JSON list of C-alpha atoms in Angstrom, two decimals:
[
{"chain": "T", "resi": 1, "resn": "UNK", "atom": "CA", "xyz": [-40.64, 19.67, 1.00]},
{"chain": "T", "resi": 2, "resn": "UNK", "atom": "CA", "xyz": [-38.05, 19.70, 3.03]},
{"chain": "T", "resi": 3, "resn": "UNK", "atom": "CA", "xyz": [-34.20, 20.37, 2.99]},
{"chain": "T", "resi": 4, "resn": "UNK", "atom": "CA", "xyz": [-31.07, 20.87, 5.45]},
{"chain": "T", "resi": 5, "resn": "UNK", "atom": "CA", "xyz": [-27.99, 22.06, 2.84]},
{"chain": "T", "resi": 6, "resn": "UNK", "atom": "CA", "xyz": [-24.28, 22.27, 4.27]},
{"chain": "T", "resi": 7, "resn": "UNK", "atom": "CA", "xyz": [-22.20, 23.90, 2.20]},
{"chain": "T", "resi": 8, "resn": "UNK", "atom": "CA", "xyz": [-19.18, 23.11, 3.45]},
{"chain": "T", "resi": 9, "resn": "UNK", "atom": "CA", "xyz": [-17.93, 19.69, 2.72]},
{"chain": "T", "resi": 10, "resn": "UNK", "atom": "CA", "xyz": [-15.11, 19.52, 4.49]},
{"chain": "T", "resi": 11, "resn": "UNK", "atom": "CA", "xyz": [-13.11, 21.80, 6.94]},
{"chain": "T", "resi": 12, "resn": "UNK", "atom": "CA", "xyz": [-9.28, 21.27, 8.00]},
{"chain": "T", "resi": 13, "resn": "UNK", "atom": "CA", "xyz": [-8.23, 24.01, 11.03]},
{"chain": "T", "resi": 14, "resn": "UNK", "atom": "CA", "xyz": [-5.66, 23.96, 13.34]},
{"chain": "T", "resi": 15, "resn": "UNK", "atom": "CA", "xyz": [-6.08, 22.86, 16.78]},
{"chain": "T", "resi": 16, "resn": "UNK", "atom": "CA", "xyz": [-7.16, 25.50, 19.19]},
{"chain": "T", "resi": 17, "resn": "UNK", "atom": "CA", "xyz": [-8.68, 27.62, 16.33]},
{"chain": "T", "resi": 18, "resn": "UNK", "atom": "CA", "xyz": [-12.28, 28.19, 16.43]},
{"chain": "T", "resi": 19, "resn": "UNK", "atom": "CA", "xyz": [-14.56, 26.76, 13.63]},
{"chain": "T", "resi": 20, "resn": "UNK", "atom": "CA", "xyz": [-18.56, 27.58, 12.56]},
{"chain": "T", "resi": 21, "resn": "UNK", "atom": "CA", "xyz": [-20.29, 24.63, 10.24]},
{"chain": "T", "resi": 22, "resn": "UNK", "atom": "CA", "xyz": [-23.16, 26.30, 8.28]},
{"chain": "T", "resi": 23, "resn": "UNK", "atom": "CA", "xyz": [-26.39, 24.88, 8.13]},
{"chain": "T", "resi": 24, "resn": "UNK", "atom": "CA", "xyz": [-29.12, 26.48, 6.01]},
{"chain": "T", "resi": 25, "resn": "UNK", "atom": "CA", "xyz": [-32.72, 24.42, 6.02]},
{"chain": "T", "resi": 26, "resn": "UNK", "atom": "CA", "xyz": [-36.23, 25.20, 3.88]},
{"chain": "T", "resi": 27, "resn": "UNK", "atom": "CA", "xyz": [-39.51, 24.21, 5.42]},
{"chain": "T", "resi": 28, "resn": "UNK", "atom": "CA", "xyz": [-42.68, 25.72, 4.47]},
{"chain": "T", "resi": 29, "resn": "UNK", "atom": "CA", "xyz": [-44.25, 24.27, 8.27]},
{"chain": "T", "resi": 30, "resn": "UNK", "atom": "CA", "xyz": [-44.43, 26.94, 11.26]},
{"chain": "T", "resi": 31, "resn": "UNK", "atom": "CA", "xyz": [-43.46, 24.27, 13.75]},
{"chain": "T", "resi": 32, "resn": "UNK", "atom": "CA", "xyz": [-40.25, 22.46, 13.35]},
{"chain": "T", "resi": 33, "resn": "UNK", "atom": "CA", "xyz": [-37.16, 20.70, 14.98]},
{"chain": "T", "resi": 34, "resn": "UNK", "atom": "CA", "xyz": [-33.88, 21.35, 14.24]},
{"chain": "T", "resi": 35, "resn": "UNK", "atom": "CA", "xyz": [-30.58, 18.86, 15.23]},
{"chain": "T", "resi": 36, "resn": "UNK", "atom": "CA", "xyz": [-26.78, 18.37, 14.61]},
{"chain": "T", "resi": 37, "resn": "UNK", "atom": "CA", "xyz": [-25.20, 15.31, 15.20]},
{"chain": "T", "resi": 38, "resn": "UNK", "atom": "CA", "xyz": [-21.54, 14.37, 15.59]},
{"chain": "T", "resi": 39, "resn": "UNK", "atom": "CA", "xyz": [-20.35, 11.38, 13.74]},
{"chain": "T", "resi": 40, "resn": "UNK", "atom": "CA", "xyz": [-16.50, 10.01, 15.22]},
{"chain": "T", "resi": 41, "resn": "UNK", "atom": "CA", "xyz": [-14.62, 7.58, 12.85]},
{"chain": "T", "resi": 42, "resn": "UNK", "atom": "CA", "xyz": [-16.40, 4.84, 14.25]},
{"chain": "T", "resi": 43, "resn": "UNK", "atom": "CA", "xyz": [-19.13, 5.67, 12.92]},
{"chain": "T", "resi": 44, "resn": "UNK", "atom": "CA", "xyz": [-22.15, 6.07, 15.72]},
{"chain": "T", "resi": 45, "resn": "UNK", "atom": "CA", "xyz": [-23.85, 8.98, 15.94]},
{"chain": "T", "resi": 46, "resn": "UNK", "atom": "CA", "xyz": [-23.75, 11.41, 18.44]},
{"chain": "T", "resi": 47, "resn": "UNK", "atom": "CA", "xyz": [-26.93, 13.37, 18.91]},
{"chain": "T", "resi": 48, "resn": "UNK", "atom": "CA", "xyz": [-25.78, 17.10, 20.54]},
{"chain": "T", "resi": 49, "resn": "UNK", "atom": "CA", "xyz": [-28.57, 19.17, 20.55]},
{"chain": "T", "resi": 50, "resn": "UNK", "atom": "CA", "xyz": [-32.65, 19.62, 19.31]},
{"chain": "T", "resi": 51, "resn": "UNK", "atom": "CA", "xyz": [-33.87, 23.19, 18.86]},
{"chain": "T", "resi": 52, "resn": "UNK", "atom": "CA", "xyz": [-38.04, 24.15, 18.34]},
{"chain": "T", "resi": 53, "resn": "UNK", "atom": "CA", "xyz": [-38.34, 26.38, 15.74]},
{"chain": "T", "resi": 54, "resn": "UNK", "atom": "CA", "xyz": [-40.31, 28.81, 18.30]},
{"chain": "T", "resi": 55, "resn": "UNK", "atom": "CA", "xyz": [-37.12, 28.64, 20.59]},
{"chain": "T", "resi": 56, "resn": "UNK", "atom": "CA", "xyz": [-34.41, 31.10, 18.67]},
{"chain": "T", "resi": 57, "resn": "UNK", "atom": "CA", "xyz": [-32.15, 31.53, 22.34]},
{"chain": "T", "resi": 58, "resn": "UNK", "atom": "CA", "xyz": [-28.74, 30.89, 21.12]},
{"chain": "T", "resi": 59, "resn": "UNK", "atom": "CA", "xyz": [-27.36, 28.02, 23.24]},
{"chain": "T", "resi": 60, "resn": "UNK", "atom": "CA", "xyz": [-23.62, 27.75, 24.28]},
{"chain": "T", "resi": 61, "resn": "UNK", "atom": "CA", "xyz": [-22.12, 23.90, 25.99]},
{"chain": "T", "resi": 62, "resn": "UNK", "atom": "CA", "xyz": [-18.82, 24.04, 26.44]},
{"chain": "T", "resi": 63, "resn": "UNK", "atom": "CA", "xyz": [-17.01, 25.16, 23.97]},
{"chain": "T", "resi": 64, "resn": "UNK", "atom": "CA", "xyz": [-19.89, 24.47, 21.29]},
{"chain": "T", "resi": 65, "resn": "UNK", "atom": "CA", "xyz": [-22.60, 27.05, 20.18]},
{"chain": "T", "resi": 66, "resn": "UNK", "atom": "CA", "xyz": [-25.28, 27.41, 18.26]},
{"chain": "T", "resi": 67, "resn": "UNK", "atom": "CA", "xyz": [-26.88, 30.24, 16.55]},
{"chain": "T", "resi": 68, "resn": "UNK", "atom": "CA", "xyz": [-30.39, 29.90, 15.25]},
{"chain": "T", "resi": 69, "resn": "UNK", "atom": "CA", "xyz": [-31.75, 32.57, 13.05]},
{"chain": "T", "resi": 70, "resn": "UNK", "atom": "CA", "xyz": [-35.33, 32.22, 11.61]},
{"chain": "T", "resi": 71, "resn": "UNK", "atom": "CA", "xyz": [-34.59, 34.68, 9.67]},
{"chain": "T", "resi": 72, "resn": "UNK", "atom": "CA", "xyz": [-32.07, 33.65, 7.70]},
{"chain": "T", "resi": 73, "resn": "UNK", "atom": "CA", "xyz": [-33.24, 30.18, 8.17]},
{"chain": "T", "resi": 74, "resn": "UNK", "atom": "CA", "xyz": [-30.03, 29.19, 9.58]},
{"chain": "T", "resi": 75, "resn": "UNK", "atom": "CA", "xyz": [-28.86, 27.06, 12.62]},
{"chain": "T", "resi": 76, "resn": "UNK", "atom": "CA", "xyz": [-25.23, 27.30, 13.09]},
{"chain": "T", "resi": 77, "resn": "UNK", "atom": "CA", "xyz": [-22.65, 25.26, 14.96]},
{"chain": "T", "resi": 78, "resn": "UNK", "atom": "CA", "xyz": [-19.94, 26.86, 16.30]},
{"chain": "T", "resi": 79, "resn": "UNK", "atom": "CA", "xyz": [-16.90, 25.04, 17.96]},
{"chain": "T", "resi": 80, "resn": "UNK", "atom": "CA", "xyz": [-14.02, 27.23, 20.23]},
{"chain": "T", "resi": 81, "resn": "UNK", "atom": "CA", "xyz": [-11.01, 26.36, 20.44]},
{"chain": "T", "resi": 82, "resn": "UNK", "atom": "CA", "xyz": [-11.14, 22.83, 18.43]},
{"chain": "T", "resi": 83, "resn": "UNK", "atom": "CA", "xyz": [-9.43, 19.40, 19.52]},
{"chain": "T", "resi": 84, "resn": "UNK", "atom": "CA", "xyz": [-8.66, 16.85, 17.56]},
{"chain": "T", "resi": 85, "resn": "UNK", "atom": "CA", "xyz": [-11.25, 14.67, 19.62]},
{"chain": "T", "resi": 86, "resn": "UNK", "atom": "CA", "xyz": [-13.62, 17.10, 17.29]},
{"chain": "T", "resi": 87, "resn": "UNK", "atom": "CA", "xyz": [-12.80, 15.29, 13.96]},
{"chain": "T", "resi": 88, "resn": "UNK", "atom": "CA", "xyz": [-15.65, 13.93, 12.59]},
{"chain": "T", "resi": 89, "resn": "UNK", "atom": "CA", "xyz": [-18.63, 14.17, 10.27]},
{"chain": "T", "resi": 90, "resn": "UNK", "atom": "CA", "xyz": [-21.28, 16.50, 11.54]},
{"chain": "T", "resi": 91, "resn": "UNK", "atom": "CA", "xyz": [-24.59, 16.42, 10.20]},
{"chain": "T", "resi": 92, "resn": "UNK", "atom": "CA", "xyz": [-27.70, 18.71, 11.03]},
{"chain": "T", "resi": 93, "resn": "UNK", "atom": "CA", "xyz": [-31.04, 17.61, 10.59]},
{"chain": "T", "resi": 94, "resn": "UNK", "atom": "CA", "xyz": [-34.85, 18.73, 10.41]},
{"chain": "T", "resi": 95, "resn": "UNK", "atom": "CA", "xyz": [-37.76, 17.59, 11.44]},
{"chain": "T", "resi": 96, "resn": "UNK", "atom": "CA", "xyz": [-41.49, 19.22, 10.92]},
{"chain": "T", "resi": 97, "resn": "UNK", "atom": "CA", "xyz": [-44.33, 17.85, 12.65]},
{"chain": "T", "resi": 98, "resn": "UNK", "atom": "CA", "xyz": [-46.90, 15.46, 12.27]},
{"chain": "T", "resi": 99, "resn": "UNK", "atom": "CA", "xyz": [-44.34, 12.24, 12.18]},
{"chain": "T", "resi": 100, "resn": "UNK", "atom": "CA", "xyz": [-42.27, 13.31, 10.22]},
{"chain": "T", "resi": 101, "resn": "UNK", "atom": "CA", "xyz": [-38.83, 12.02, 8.52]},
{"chain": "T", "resi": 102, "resn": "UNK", "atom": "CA", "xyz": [-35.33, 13.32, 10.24]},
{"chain": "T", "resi": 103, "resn": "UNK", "atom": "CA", "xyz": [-34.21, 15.17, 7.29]},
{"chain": "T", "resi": 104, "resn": "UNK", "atom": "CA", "xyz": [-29.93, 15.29, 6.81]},
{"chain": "T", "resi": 105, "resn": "UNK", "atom": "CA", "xyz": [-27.95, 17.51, 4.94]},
{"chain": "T", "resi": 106, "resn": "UNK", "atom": "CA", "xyz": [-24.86, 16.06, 3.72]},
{"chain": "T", "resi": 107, "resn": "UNK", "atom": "CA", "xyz": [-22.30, 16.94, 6.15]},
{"chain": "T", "resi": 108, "resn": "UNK", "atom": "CA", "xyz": [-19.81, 18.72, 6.36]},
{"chain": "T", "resi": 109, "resn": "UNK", "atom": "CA", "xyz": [-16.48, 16.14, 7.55]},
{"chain": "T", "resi": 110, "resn": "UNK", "atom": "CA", "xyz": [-13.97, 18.58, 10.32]},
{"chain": "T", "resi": 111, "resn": "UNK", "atom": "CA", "xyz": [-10.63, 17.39, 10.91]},
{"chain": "T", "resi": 112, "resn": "UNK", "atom": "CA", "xyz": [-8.62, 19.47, 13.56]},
{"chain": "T", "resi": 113, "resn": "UNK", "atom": "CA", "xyz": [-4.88, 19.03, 12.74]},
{"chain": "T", "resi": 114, "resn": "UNK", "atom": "CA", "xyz": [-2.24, 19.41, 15.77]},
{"chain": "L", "resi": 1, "resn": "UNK", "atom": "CA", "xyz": [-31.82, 8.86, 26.27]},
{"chain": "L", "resi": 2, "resn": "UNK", "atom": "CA", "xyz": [-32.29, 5.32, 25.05]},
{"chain": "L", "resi": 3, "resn": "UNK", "atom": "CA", "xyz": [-29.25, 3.36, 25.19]},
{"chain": "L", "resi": 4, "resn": "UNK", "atom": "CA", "xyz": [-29.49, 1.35, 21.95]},
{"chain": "L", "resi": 5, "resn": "UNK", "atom": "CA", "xyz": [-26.90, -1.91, 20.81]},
{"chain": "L", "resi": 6, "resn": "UNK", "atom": "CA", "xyz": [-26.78, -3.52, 17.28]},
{"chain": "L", "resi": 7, "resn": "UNK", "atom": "CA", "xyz": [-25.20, -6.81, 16.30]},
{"chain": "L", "resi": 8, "resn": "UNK", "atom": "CA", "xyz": [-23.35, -7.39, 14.15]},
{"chain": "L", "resi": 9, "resn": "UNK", "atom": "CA", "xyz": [-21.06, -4.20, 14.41]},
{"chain": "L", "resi": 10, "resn": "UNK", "atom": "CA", "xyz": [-19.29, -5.30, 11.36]},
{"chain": "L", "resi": 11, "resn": "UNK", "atom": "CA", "xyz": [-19.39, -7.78, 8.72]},
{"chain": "L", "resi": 12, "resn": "UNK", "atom": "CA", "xyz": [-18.87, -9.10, 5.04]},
{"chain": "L", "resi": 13, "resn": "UNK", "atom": "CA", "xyz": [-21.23, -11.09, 3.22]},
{"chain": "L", "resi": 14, "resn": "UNK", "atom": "CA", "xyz": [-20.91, -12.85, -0.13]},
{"chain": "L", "resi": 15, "resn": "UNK", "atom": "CA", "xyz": [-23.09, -11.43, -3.22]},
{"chain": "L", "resi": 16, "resn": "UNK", "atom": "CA", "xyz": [-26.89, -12.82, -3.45]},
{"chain": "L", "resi": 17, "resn": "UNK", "atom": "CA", "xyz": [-26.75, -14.16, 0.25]},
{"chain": "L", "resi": 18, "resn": "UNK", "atom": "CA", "xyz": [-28.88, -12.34, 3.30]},
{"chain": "L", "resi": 19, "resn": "UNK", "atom": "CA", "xyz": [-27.87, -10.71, 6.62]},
{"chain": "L", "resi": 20, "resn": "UNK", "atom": "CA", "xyz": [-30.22, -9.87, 9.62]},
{"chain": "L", "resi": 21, "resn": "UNK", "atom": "CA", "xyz": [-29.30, -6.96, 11.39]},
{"chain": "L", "resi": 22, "resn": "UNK", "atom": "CA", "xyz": [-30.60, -6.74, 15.10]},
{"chain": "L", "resi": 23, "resn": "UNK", "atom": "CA", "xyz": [-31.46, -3.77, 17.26]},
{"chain": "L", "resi": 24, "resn": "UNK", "atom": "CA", "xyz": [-31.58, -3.69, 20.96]},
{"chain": "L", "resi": 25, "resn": "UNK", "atom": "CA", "xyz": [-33.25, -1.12, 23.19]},
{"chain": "L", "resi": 26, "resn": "UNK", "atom": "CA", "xyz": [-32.60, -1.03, 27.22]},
{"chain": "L", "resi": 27, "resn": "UNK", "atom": "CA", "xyz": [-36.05, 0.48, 27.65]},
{"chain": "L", "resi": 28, "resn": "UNK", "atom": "CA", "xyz": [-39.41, 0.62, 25.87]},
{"chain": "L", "resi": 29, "resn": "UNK", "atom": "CA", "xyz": [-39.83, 3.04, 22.60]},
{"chain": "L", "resi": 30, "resn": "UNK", "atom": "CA", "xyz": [-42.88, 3.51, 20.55]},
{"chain": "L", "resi": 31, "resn": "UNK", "atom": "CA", "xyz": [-40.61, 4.49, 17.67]},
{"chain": "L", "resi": 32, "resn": "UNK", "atom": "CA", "xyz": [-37.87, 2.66, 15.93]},
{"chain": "L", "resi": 33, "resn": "UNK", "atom": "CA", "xyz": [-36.34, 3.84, 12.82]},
{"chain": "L", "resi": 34, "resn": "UNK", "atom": "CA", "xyz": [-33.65, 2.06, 9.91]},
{"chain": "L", "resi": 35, "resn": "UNK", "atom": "CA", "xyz": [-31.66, 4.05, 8.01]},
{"chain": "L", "resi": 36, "resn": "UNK", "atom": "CA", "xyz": [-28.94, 3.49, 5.30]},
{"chain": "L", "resi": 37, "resn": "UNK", "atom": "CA", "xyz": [-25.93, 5.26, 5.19]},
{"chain": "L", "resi": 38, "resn": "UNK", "atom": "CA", "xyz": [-23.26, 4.78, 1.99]},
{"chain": "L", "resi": 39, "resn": "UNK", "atom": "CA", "xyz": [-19.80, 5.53, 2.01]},
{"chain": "L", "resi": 40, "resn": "UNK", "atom": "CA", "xyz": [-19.26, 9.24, 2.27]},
{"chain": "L", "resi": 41, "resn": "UNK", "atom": "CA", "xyz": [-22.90, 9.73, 2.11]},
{"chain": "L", "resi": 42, "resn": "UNK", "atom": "CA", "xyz": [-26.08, 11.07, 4.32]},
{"chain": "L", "resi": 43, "resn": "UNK", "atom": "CA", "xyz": [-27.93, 8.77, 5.95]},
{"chain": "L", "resi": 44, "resn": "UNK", "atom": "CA", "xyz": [-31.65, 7.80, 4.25]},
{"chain": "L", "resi": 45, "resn": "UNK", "atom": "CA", "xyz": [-34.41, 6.36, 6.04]},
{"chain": "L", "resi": 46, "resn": "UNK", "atom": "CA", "xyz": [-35.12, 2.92, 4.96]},
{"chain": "L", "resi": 47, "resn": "UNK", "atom": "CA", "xyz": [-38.52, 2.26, 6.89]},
{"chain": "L", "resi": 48, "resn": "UNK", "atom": "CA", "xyz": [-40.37, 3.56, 10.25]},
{"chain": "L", "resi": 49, "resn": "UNK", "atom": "CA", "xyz": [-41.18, 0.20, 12.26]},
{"chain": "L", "resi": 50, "resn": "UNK", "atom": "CA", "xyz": [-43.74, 0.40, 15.13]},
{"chain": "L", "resi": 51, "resn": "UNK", "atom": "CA", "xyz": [-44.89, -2.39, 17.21]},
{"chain": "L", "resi": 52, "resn": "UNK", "atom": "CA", "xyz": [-47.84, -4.34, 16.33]},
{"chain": "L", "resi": 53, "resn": "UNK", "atom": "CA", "xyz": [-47.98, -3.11, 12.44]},
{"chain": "L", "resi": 54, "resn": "UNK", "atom": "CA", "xyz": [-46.52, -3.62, 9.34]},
{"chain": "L", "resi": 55, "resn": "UNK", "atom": "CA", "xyz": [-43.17, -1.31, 8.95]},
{"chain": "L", "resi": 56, "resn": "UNK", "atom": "CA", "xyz": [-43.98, 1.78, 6.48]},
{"chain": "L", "resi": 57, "resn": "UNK", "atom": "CA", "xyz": [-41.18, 1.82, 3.96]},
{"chain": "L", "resi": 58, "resn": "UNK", "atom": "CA", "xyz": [-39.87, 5.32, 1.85]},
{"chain": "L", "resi": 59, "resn": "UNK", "atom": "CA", "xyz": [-39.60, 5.46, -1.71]},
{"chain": "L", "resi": 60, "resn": "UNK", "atom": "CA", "xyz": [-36.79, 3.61, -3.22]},
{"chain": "L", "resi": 61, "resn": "UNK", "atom": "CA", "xyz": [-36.98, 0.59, -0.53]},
{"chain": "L", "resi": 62, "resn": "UNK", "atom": "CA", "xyz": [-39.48, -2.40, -0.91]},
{"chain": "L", "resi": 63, "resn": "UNK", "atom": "CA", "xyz": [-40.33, -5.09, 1.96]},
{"chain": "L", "resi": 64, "resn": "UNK", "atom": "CA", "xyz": [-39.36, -7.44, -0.07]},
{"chain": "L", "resi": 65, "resn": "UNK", "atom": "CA", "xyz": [-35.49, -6.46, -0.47]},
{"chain": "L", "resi": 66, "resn": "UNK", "atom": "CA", "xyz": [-35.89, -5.20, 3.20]},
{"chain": "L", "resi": 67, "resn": "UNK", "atom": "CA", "xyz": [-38.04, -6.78, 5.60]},
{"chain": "L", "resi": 68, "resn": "UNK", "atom": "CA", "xyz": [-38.40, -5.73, 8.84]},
{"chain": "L", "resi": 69, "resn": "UNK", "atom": "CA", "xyz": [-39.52, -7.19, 12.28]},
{"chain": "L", "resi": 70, "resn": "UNK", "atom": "CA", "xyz": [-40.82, -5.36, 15.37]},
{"chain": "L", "resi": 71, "resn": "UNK", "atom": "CA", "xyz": [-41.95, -7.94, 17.98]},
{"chain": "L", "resi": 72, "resn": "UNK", "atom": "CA", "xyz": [-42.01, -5.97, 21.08]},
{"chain": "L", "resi": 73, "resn": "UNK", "atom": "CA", "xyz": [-41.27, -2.31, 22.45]},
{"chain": "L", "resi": 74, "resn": "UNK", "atom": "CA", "xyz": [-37.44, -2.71, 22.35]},
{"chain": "L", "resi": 75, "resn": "UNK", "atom": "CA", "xyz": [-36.15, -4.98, 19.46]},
{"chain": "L", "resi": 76, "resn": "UNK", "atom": "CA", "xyz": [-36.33, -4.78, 16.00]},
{"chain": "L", "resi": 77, "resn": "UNK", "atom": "CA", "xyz": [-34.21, -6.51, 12.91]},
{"chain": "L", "resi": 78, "resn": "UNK", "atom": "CA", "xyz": [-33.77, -5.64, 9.78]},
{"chain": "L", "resi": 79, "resn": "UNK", "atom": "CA", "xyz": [-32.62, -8.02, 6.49]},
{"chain": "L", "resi": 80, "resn": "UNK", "atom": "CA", "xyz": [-30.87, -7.20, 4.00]},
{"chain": "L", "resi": 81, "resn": "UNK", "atom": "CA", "xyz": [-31.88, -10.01, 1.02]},
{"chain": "L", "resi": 82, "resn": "UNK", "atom": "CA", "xyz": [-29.91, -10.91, -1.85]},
{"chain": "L", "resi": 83, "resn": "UNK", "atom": "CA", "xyz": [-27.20, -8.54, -1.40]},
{"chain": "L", "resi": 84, "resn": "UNK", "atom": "CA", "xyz": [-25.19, -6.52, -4.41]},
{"chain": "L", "resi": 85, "resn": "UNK", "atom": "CA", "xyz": [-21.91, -4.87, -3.54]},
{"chain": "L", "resi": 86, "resn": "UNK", "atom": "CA", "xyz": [-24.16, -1.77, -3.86]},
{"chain": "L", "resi": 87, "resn": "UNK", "atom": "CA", "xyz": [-25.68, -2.75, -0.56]},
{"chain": "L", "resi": 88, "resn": "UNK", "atom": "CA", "xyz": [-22.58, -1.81, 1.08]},
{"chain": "L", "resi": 89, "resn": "UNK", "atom": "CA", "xyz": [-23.31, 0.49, 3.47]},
{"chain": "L", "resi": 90, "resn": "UNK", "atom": "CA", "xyz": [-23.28, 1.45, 7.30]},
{"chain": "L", "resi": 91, "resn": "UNK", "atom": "CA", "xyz": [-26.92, 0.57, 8.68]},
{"chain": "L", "resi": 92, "resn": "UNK", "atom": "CA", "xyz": [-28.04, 2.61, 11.45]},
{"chain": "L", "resi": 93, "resn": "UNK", "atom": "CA", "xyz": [-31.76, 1.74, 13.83]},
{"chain": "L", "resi": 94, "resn": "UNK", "atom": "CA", "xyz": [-32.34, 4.79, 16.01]},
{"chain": "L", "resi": 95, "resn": "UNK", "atom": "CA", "xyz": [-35.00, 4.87, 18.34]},
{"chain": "L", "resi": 96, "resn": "UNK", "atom": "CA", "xyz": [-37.37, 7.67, 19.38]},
{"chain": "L", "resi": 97, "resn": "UNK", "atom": "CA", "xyz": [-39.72, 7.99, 22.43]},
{"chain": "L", "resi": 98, "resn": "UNK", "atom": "CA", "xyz": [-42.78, 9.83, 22.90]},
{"chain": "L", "resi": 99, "resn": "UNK", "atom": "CA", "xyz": [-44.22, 8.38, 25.69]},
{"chain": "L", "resi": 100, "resn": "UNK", "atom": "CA", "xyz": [-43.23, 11.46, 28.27]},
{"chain": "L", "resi": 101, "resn": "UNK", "atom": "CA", "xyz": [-46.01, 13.11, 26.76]},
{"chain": "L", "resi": 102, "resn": "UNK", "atom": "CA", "xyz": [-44.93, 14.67, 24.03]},
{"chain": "L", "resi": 103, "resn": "UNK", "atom": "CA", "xyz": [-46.22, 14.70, 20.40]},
{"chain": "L", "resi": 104, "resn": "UNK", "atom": "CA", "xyz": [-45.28, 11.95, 18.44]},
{"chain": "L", "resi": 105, "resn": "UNK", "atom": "CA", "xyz": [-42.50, 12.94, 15.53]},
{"chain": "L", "resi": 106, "resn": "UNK", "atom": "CA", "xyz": [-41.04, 16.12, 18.10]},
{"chain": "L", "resi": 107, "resn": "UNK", "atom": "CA", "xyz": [-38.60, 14.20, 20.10]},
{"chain": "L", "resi": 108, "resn": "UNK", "atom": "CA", "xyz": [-34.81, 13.65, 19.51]},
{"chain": "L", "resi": 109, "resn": "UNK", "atom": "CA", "xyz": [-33.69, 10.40, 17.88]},
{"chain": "L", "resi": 110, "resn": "UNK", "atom": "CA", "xyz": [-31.02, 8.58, 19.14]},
{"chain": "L", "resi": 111, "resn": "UNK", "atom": "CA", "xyz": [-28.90, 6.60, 17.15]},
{"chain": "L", "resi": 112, "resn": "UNK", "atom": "CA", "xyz": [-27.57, 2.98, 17.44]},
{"chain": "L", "resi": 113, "resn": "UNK", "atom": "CA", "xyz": [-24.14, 2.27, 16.97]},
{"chain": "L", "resi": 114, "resn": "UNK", "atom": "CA", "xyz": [-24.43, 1.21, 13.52]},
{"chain": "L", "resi": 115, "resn": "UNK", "atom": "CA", "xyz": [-23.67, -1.86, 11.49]},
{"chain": "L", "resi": 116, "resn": "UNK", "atom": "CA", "xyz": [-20.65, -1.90, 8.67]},
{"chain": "L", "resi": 117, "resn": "UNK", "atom": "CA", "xyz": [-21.85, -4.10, 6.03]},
{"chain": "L", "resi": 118, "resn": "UNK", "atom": "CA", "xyz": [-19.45, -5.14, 3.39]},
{"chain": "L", "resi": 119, "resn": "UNK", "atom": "CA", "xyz": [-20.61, -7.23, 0.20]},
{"chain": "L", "resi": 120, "resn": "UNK", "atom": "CA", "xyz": [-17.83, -8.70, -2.32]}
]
């Protein structure tokens, strides 16, 4: 079976600080699809990025990262020098081949104070 | 990606009565997906609905409490029957599209704006 867990429920940091949401998944497939997804007060969601589990280059937009380590079965998002534009629920995901259900953790809700 | 509407954005429905909630696609998709998201929760995936078949529903959600239509590549609707205030939830359809040649179930889904159903 699988399963995305975020520990953290909820994170409060001061704008301009930096800020990593964990995100620790168990799949027993080789081949899999990992996601995080922003969700604003309003409520849409936001996809940001998809990585293949045979892809483990870290990938930096902005002033987000992400950090993928198979070994630690861990995909990481990373945010530098927050906003408050970045409050919102952020969820990361998992997908294994073979059509598949998006699997969510629970999120982890960020609120950047000024 | 898929630019994807849903109507109604909001509403609030009496106990025991029915709401339909409609998706909108601007271009074709193989794929379209419901999911159920309650307050301060995850989101759950209520059913898989591709054109020209019956919708395949997960455990815990019955065709009969949620049907769902699929009449072409880029609409679908989904009812919610006989509502409880437990149905009170943010209902999302996301969309995903495999038809650049890629496997089905390894592309992104994209997500609609939701729909914010209240019932009192």
């Amino acid at each position: 079976a699988q399963k995305v867990t975020q520990a953290q429920t909820e994170i409060s940091v001061v704008e301009k600080e930096d800020v990593t949401l964990d995100c620790v998944y168990e799949t027993r497939d080789t081949t899999y699809y990992l996601f995080w997804y922003k969700q604003p007060p309003s409520g849409e969601l936001v996809f940001l990025i998809r990585r293949n589990s045979f892809d483990e280059q870290n990938e930096i937009s902005g002033r987000y990262s992400w950090n993928f380590q198979k070994s630690t079965s861990s995909f990481n998002f990373t945010i530098t020098a927050s906003q408050v534009v970045d409050s919102a629920v952020y969820f990361c995901a998992l997908r294994t081949s073979g059509n598949t259900p998006l699997v969510f953790g629970k999120g982890t809700r960020l609120s950047v104070i000024a | 990606s898929a630019v994807i509407s849903q109507k109604p954005s909001r509403d609030i429905c009496q106990r025991g009565t029915s709401l339909t909630i409609q998706c909108q696609v601007d271009s074709q998709v193989t794929m379209m997906f419901w999911y159920r998201q309650q307050p301060g929760q995850s989101l759950t995936l209520i059913a898989t609905a591709n054109q020209g078949s019956e919708a395949t529903y997960e455990s815990g959600f019955v065709i009969d409490k949620f049907p769902i239509s699929r009449p072409n590549l880029t609409f679908s609707t989904l009812t919610v029957s006989n509502m409880s205030p437990e149905d009170s939830s943010i209902y999302l359809c996301s969309v995903e599209d495999h038809g650049r040649g890629k496997l089905l179930g390894t592309d992104t889904q994209y997500f609609g704006p939701g729909t914010r159903l209240t019932v009192l």
